[in-house]
CSV table of C-alpha atoms and ligand atoms in Angstrom, one decimal:
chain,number,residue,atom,x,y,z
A,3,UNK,CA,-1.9,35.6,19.4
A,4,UNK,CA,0.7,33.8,17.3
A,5,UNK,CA,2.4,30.3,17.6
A,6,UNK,CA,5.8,30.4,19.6
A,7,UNK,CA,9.2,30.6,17.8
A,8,UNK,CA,9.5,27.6,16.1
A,9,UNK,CA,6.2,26.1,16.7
A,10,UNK,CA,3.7,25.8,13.7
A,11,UNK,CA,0.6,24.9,13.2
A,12,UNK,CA,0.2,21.9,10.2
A,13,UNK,CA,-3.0,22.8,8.5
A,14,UNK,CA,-6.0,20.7,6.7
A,15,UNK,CA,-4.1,21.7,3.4
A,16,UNK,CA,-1.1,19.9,3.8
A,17,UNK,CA,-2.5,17.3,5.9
A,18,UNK,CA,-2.8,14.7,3.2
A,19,UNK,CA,0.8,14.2,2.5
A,20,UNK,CA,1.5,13.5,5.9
A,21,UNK,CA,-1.8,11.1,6.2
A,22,UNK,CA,-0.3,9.6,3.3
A,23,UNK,CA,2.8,9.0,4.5
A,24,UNK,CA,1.0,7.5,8.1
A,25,UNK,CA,-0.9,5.1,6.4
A,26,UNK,CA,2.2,3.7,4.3
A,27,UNK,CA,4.6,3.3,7.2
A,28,UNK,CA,1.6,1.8,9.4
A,29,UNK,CA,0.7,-0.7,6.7
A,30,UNK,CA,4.1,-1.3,6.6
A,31,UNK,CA,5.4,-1.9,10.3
A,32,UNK,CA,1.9,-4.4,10.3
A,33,UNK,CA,3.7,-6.2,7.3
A,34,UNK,CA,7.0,-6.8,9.8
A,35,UNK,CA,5.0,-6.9,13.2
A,36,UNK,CA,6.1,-4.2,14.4
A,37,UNK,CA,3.5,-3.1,17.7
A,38,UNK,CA,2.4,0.6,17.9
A,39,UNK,CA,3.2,1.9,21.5
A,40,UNK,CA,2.3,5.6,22.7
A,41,UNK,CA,4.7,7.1,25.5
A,42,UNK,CA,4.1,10.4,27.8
A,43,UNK,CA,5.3,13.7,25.4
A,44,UNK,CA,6.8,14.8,29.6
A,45,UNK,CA,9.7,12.2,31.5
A,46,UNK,CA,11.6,12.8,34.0
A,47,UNK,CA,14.7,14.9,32.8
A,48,UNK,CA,17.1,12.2,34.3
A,49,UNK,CA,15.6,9.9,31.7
A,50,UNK,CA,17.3,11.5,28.8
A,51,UNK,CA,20.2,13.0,30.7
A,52,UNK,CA,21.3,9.3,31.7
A,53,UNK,CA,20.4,7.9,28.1
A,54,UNK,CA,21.1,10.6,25.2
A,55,UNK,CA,24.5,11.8,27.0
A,56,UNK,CA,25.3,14.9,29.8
A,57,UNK,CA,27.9,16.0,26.8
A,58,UNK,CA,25.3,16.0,23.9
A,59,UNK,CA,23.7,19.1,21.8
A,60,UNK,CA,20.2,17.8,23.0
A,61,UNK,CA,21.2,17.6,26.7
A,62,UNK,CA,23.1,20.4,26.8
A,63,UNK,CA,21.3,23.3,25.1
A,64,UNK,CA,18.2,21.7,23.3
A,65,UNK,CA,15.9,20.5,26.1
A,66,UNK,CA,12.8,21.9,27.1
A,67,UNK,CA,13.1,21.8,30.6
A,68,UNK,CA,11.4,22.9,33.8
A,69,UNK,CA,10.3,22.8,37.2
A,70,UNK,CA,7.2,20.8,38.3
A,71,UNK,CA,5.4,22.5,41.6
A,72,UNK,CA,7.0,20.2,43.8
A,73,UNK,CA,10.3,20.6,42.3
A,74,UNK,CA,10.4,17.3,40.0
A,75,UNK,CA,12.9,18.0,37.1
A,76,UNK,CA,11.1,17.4,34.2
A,77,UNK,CA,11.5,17.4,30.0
A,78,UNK,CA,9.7,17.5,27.1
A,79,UNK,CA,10.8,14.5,25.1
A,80,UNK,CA,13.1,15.4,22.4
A,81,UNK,CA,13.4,11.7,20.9
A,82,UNK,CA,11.7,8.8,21.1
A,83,UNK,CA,14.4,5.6,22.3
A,84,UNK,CA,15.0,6.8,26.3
A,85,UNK,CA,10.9,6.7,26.6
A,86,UNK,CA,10.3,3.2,25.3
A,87,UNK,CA,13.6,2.0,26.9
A,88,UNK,CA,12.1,3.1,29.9
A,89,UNK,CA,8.7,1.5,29.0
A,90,UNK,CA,10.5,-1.8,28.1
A,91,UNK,CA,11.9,-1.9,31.2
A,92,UNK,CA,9.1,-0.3,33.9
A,93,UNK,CA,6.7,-3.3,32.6
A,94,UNK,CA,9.4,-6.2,32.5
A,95,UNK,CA,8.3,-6.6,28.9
A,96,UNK,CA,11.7,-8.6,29.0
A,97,UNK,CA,10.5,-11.1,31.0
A,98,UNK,CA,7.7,-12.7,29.1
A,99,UNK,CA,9.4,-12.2,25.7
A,100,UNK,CA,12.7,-10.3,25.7
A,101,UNK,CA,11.9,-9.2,21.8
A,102,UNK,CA,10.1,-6.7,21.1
A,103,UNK,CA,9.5,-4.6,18.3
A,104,UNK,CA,7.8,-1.0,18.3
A,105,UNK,CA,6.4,1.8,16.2
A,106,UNK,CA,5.8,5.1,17.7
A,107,UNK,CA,5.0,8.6,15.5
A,108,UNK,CA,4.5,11.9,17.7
A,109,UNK,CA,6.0,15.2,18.2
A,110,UNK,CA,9.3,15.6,20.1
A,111,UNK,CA,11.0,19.2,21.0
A,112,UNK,CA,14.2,20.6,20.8
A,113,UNK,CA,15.2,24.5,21.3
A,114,UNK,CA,17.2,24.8,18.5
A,115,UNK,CA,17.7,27.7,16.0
A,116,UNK,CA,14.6,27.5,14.0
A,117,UNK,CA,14.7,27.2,9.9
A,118,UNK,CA,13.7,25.2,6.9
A,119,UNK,CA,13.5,21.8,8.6
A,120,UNK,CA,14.6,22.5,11.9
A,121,UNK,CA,11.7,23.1,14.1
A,122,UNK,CA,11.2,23.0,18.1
A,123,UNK,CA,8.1,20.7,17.7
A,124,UNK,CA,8.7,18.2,14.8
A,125,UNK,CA,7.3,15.2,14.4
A,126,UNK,CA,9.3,11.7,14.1
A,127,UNK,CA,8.4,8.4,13.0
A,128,UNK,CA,10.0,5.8,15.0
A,129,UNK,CA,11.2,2.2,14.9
A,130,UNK,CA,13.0,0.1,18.2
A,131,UNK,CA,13.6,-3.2,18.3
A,132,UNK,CA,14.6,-5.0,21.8
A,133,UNK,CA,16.6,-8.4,22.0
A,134,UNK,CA,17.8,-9.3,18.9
A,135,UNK,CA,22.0,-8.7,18.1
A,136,UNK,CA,21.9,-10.4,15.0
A,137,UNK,CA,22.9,-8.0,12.2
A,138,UNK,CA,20.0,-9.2,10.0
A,139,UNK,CA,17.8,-7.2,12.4
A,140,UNK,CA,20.2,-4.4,11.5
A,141,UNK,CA,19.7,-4.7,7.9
A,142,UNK,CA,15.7,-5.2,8.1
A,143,UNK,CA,15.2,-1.7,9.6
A,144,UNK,CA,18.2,-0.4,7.0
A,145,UNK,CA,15.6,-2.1,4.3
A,146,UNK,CA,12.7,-1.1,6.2
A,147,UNK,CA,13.7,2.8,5.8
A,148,UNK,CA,14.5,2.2,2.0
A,149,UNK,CA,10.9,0.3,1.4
A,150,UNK,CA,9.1,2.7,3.4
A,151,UNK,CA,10.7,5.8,0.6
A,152,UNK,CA,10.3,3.5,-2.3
A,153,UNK,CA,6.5,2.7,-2.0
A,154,UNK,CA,6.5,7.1,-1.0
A,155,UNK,CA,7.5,7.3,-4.8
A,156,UNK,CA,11.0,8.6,-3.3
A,157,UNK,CA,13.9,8.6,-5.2
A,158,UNK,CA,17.5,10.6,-4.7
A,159,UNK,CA,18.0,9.2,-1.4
A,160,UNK,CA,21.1,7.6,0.3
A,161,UNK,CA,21.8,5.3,3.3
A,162,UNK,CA,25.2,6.0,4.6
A,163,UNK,CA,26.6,3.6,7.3
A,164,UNK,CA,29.0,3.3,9.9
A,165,UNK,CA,30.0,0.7,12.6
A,166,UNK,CA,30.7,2.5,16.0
A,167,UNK,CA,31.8,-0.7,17.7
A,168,UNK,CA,31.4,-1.4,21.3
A,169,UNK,CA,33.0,-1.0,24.7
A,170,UNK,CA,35.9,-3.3,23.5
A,171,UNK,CA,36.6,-1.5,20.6
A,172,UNK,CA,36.2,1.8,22.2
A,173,UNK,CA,39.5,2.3,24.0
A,174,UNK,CA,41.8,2.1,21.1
A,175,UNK,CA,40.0,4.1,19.3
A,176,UNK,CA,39.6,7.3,21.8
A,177,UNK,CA,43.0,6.4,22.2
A,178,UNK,CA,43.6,7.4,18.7
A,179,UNK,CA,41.1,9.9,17.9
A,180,UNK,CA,42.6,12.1,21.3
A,181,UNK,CA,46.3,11.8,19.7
A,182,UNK,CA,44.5,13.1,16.7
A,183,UNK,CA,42.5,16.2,18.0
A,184,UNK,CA,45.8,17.1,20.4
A,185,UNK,CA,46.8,17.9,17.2
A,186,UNK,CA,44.0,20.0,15.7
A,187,UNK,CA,43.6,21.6,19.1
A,188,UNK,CA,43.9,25.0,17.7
A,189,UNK,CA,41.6,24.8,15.2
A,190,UNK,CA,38.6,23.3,16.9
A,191,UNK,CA,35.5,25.2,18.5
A,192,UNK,CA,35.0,25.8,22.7
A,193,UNK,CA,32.6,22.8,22.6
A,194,UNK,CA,34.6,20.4,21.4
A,195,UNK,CA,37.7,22.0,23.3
A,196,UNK,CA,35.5,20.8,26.4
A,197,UNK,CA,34.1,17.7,25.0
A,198,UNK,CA,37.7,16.7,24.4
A,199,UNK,CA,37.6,15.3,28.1
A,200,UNK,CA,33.8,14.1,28.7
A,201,UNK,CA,33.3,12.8,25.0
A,202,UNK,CA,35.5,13.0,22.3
A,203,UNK,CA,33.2,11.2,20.1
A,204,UNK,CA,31.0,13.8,19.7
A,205,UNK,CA,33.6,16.3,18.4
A,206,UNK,CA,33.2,14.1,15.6
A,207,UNK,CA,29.6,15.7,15.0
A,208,UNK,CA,30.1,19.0,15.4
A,209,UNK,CA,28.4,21.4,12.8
A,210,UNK,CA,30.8,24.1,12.9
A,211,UNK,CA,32.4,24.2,9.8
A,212,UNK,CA,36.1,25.0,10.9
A,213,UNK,CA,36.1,21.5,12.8
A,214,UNK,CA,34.6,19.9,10.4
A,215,UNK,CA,37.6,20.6,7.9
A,216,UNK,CA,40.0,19.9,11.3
A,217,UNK,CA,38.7,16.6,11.6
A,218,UNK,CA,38.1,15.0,7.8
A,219,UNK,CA,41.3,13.1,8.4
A,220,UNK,CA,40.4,11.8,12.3
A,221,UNK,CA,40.6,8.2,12.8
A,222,UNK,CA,37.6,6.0,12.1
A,223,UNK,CA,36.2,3.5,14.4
A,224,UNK,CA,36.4,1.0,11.4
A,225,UNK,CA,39.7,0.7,11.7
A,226,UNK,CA,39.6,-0.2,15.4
A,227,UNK,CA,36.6,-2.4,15.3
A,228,UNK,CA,37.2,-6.0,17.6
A,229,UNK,CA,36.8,-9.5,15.2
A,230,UNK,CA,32.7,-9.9,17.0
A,231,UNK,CA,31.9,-5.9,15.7
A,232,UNK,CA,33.9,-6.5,12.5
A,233,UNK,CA,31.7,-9.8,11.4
A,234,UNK,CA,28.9,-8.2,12.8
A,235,UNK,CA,29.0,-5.0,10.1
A,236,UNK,CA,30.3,-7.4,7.7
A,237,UNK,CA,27.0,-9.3,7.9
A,238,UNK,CA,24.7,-5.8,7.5
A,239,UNK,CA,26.9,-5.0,4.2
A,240,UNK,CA,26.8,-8.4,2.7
A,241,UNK,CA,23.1,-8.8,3.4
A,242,UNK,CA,22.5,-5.3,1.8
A,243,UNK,CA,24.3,-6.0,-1.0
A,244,UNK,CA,21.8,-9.0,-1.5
A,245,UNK,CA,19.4,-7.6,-0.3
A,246,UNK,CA,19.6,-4.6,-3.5
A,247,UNK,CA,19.4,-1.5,-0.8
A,248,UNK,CA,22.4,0.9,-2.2
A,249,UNK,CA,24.7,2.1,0.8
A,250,UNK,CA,27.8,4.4,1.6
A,251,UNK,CA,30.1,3.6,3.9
A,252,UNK,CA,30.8,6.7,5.8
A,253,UNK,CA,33.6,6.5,8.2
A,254,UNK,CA,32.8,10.3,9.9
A,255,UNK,CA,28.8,9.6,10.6
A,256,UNK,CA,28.5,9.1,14.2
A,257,UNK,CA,25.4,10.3,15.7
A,258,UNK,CA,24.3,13.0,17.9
A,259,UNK,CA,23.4,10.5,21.0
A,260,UNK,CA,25.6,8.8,23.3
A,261,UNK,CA,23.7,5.4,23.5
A,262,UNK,CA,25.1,4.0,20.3
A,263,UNK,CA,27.3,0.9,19.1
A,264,UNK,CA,28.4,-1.2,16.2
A,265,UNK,CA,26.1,-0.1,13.2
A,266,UNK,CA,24.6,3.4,12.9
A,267,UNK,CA,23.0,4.7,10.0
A,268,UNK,CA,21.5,8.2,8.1
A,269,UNK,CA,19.4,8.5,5.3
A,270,UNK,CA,20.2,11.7,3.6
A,271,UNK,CA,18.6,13.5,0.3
A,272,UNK,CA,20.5,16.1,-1.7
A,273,UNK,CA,17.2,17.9,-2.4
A,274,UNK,CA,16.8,20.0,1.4
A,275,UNK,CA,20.0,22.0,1.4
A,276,UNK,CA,21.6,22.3,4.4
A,277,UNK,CA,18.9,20.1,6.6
A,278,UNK,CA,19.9,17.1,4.4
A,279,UNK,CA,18.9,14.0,7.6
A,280,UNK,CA,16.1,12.5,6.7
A,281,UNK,CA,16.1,9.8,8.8
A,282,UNK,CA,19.0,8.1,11.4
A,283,UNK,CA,19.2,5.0,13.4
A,284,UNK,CA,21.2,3.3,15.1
A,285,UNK,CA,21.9,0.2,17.3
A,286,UNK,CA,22.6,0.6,21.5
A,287,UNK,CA,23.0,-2.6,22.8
A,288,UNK,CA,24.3,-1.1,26.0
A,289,UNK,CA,21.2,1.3,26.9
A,290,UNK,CA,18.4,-1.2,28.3
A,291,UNK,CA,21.3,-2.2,30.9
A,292,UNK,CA,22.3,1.4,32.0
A,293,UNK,CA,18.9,2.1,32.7
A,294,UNK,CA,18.1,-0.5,35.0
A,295,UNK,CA,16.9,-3.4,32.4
A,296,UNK,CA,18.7,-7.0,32.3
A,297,UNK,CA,21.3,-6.8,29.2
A,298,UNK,CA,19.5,-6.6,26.1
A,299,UNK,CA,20.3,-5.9,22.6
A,300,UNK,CA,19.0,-2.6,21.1
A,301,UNK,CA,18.3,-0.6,17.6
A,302,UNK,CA,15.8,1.5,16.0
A,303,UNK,CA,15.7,4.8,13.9
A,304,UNK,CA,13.7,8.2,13.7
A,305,UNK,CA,12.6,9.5,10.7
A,306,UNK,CA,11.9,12.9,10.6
A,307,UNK,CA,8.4,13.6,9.3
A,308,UNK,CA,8.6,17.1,9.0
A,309,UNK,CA,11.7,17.0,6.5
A,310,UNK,CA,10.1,13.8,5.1
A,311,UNK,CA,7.1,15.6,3.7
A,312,UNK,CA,9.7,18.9,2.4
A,313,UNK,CA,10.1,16.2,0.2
A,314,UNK,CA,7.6,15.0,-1.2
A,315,UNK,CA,6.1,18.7,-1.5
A,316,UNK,CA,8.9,18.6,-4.2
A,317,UNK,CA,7.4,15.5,-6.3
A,318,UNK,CA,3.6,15.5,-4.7
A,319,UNK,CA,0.7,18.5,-6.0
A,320,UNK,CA,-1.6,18.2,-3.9
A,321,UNK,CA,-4.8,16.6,-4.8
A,322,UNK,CA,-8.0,18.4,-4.8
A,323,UNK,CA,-10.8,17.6,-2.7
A,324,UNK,CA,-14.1,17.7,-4.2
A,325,UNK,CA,-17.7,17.0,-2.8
A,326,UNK,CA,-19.8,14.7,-4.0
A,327,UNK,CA,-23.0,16.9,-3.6
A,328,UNK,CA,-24.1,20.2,-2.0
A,329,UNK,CA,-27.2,20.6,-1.1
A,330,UNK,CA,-28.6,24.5,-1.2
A,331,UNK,CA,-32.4,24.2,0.9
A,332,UNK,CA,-34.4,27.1,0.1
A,333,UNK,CA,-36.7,28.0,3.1
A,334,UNK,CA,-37.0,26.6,7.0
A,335,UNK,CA,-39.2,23.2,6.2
A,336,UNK,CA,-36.6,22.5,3.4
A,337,UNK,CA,-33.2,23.1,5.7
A,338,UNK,CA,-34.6,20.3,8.2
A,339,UNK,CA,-35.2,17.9,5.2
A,340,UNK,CA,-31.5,18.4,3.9
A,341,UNK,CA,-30.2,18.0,7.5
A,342,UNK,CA,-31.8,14.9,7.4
A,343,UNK,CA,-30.9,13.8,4.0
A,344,UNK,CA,-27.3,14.8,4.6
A,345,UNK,CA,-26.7,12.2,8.0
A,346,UNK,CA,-28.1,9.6,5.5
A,347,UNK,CA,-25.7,10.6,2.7
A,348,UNK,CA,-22.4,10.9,4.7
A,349,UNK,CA,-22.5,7.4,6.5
A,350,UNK,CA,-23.5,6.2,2.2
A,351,UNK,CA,-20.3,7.1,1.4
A,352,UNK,CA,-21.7,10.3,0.1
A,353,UNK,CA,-19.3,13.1,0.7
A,354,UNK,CA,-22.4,16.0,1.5
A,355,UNK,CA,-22.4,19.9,2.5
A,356,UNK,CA,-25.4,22.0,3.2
A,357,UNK,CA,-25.9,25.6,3.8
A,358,UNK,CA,-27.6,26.1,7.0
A,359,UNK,CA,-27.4,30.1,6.7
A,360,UNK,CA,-30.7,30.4,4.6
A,361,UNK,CA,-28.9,32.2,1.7
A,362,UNK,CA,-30.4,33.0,-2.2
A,363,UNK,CA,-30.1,30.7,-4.5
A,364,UNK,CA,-27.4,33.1,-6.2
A,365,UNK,CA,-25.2,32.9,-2.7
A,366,UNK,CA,-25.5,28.9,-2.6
A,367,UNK,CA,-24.8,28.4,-5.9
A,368,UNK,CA,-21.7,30.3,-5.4
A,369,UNK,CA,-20.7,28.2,-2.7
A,370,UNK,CA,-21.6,25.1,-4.4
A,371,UNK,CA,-19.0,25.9,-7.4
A,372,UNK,CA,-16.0,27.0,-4.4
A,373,UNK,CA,-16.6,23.8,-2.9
A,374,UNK,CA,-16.3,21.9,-6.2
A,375,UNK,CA,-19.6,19.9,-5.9
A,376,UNK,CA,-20.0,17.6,-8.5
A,377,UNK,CA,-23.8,18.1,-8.2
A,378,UNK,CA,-26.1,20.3,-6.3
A,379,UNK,CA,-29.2,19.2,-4.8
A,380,UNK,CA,-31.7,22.0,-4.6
A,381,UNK,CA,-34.5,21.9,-2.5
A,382,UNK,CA,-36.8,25.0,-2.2
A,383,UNK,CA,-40.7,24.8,-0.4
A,384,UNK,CA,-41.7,24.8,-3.6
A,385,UNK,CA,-39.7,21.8,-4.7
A,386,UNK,CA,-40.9,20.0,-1.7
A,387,UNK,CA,-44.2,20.7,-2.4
A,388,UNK,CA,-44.3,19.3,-5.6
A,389,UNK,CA,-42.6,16.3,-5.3
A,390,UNK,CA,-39.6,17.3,-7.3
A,391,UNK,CA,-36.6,17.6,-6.1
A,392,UNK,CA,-34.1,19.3,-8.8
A,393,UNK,CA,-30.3,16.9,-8.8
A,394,UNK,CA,-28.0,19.3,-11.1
A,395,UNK,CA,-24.9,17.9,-12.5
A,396,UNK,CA,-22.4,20.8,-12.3
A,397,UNK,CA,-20.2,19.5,-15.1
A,398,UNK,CA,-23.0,18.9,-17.6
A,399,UNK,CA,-25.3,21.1,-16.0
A,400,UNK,CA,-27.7,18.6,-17.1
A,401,UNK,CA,-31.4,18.2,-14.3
A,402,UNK,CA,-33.2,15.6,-12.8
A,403,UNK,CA,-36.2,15.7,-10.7
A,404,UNK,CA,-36.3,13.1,-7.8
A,405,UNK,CA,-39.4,12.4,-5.4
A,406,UNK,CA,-38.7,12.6,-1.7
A,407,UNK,CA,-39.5,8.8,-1.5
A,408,UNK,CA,-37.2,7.3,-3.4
A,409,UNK,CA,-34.5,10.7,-3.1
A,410,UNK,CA,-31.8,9.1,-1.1
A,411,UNK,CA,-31.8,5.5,-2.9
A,412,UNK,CA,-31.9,7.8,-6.5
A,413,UNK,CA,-29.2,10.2,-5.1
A,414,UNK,CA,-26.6,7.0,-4.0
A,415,UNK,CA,-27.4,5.0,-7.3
A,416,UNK,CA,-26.4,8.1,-9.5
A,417,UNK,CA,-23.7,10.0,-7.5
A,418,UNK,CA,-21.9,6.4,-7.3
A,419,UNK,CA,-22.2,5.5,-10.9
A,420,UNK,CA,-20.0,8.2,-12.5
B,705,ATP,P1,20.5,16.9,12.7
B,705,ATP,O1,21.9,16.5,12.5
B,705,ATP,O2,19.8,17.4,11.4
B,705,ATP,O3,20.4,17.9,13.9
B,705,ATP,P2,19.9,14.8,14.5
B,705,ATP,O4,21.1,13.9,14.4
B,705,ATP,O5,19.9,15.8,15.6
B,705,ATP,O6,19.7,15.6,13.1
B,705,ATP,P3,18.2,12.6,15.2
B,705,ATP,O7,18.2,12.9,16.7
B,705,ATP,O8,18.9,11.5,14.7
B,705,ATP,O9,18.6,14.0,14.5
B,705,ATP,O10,16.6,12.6,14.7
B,705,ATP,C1,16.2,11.8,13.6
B,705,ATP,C2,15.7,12.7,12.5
B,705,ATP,O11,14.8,13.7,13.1
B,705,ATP,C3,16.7,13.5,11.8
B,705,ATP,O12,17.3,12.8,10.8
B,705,ATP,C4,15.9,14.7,11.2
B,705,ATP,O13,15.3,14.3,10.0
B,705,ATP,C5,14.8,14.8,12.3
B,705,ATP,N1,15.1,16.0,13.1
B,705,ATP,C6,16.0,16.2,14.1
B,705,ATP,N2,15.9,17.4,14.7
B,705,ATP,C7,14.9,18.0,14.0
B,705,ATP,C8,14.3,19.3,14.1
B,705,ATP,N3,14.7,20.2,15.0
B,705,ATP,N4,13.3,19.7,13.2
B,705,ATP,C9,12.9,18.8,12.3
B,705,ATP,N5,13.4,17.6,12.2
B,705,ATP,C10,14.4,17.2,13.0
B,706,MG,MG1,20.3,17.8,16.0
């Protein structure tokens, strides 16, 4: 039996990186007060149909989508936002105190066309703030994102931003950016021929190459942003500035999702190749609304684990683990002993193997050195009998004996001291 196309299995080897990287963004949403909250990995498929976009990549071809017995549409989640939205909103979080701020970090799925950094189960790290406009809040998670990769050891990464405006700036720009694709008509791929109508703003995303080249010169929403959306993105780049986080301002990012407004954002490294997003986030002050909430502001990002640790495979070796002891029991009245020993050693601090296979002192040795014990208890009848228990340092190979008595007090004091 192997995984599914696209799935993979993330083993004890590479684990620590991505420990490591759990531990640093936890430590660091606890410094801002950002809450953890867990939400289902199934919702209802409305959820993200209504919130991500009918005329999206992920809604149209990228959901893992089925049938429950009694006919429910339902969906694997394939981001993070619709889900606490939805949360915000089903326990009136709004009403007690309207801001909120959340961490999540869980798997999400998309069908897509499996490679390096493009999986169908990948992993996100996620940030959404509820009820705060001010563009401050903007700039903290744009900081956030750059602190998080800094303390990571991270370096060769850029933030590149973009303000989408909002329903008033909107018209005059699809206004402009239709004129504009009437014109490239010709040269644009079948989906954006029929996104022309639903969404227009998405041809702007498209990864087909041709298009891409159609549309470098498209209109940007910059240029049609209202005086309230101009300030506002003039606030996140001032603060930035100040604030020492380098940025690009890049007129063509504008998100795969439907939900967004005024300032979006991507955090892209040079050193993936083709799967180049680290991270993205945006702002959606319009979602909490559509989905039944009372109007209330909205932003957050995803970082995307999976490509997050590519990268530090790049800078990181990973670090050996080594025990502190292992203890090789010779004989049945010796095995129980170290069993013993070993649940008194662990809790100690202690890090403790033993061999419960009954194997010669040539096999246990042998294990002792693959495991890269630092020192090797060994413990036959005859040891036991005589009240001396052999401790051998395996880089000195120098002996001690020990008496049962006193063994695990001896043990602690002299595995701890070096
Ligand atoms: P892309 O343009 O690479 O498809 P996206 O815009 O679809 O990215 P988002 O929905 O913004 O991605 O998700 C945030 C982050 O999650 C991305 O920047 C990326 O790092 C990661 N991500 C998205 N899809 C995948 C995937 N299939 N496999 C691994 N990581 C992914
Ligand atoms: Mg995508």
């Amino acid at each position: 039996m192997q995984t599914i196309r696209g799935f993979r299995d993330i083993l004890p080897e590479t684990i620590a990186l991505w420990q490591k990287v759990e531990k640093e963004a936890k430590r660091l949403f606890d410094e801002f007060g950002f809450k953890e909250i867990r939400i289902p990995v199934l919702e209802k498929t409305e959820l993200f149909a209504r919130s991500i976009g009918e005329a999206t990549d992920i809604v149209e071809k990228e959901m893992y989508t089925f049938d429950d017995r009694k006919g429910d549409k339902l969906t694997l989640r394939p981001e993070a936002t619709a889900s606490i939205v939805r949360s915000y909103i089903q326990h009136k979080m709004y009403a007690s105190d309207p801001v909120r701020k959340f961490f999540m970090i869980g798997p999400m799925f998309r069908r897509e066309r499996p490679q390096k950094g493009r999986y169908r189960q990948f992993y996100q790290i996620d940030v959404e703030v509820f009820g705060i406009e001010s563009a401050y809040i903007d700039t903290q998670l744009i900081f956030l994102l750059t602190e998080l990769f800094k303390r990571l050891g991270l370096t060769g990464l850029s933030a590149h931003i973009n303000s989408l405006g909002c329903p008033d700036c909107r018209p005059s720009f699809q206004a402009s950016l239709l004129k504009f694709l009437e014109s490239k008509k010709d040269r644009l791929c079948e989906n954006c021929l029929r996104r022309m109508d639903k969404n227009p703003l998405r041809i702007l995303d498209c990864k087909v190459l041709d298009c891409k080249n159609a549309i470098v010169d498209a209109p940007s929403t910059l240029d049609h942003l209202c005086p309230a959306c101009t300030g506002h993105f003039e606030t996140v780049k001032k603060t930035l500035e100040k604030q020492g986080v380098d940025f690009i301002i890049d007129k063509s990012l504008v998100r795969g999702l439907d939900y967004y407004t005024r300032t979006a954002w991507e955090i892209q490294t040079t050193t993936l190749g083709a799967q180049s997003s680290v991270a993205g986030g945006g702002r959606y002050d319009g979602l909490v609304q559509e989905l039944g909430g009372p109007p209330t502001p909205g932003i957050g990002f995803a970082i995307g684990f999976d490509r997050l640790i590519e990268v530090m495979e790049q800078i990181e070796t990973p670090k050996e683990i080594s025990l502190d002891l292992f203890i090789a029991p010779l004989g049945d009245t010796a095995l129980e002993k170290a069993y013993q020993w070993s649940c008194e050693l662990n809790p100690a601090g202690i890090l403790t193997e033993l061999d419960f296979r009954g194997k010669s002192m040539k096999a246990l040795m042998k294990r002792a050195d693959k495991l890269k014990a630092r020192y090797v208890l060994i413990a036959g009848d005859d040891e036991l009998a005589k009240d001396a228990i052999v401790l051998r340092n395996m880089t000195t190979k120098d002996q001690v004996s020990l008496k049962i008595e006193t063994l695990i007090r001896e043990l602690i004091k002299i595995i701890k001291s070096k």
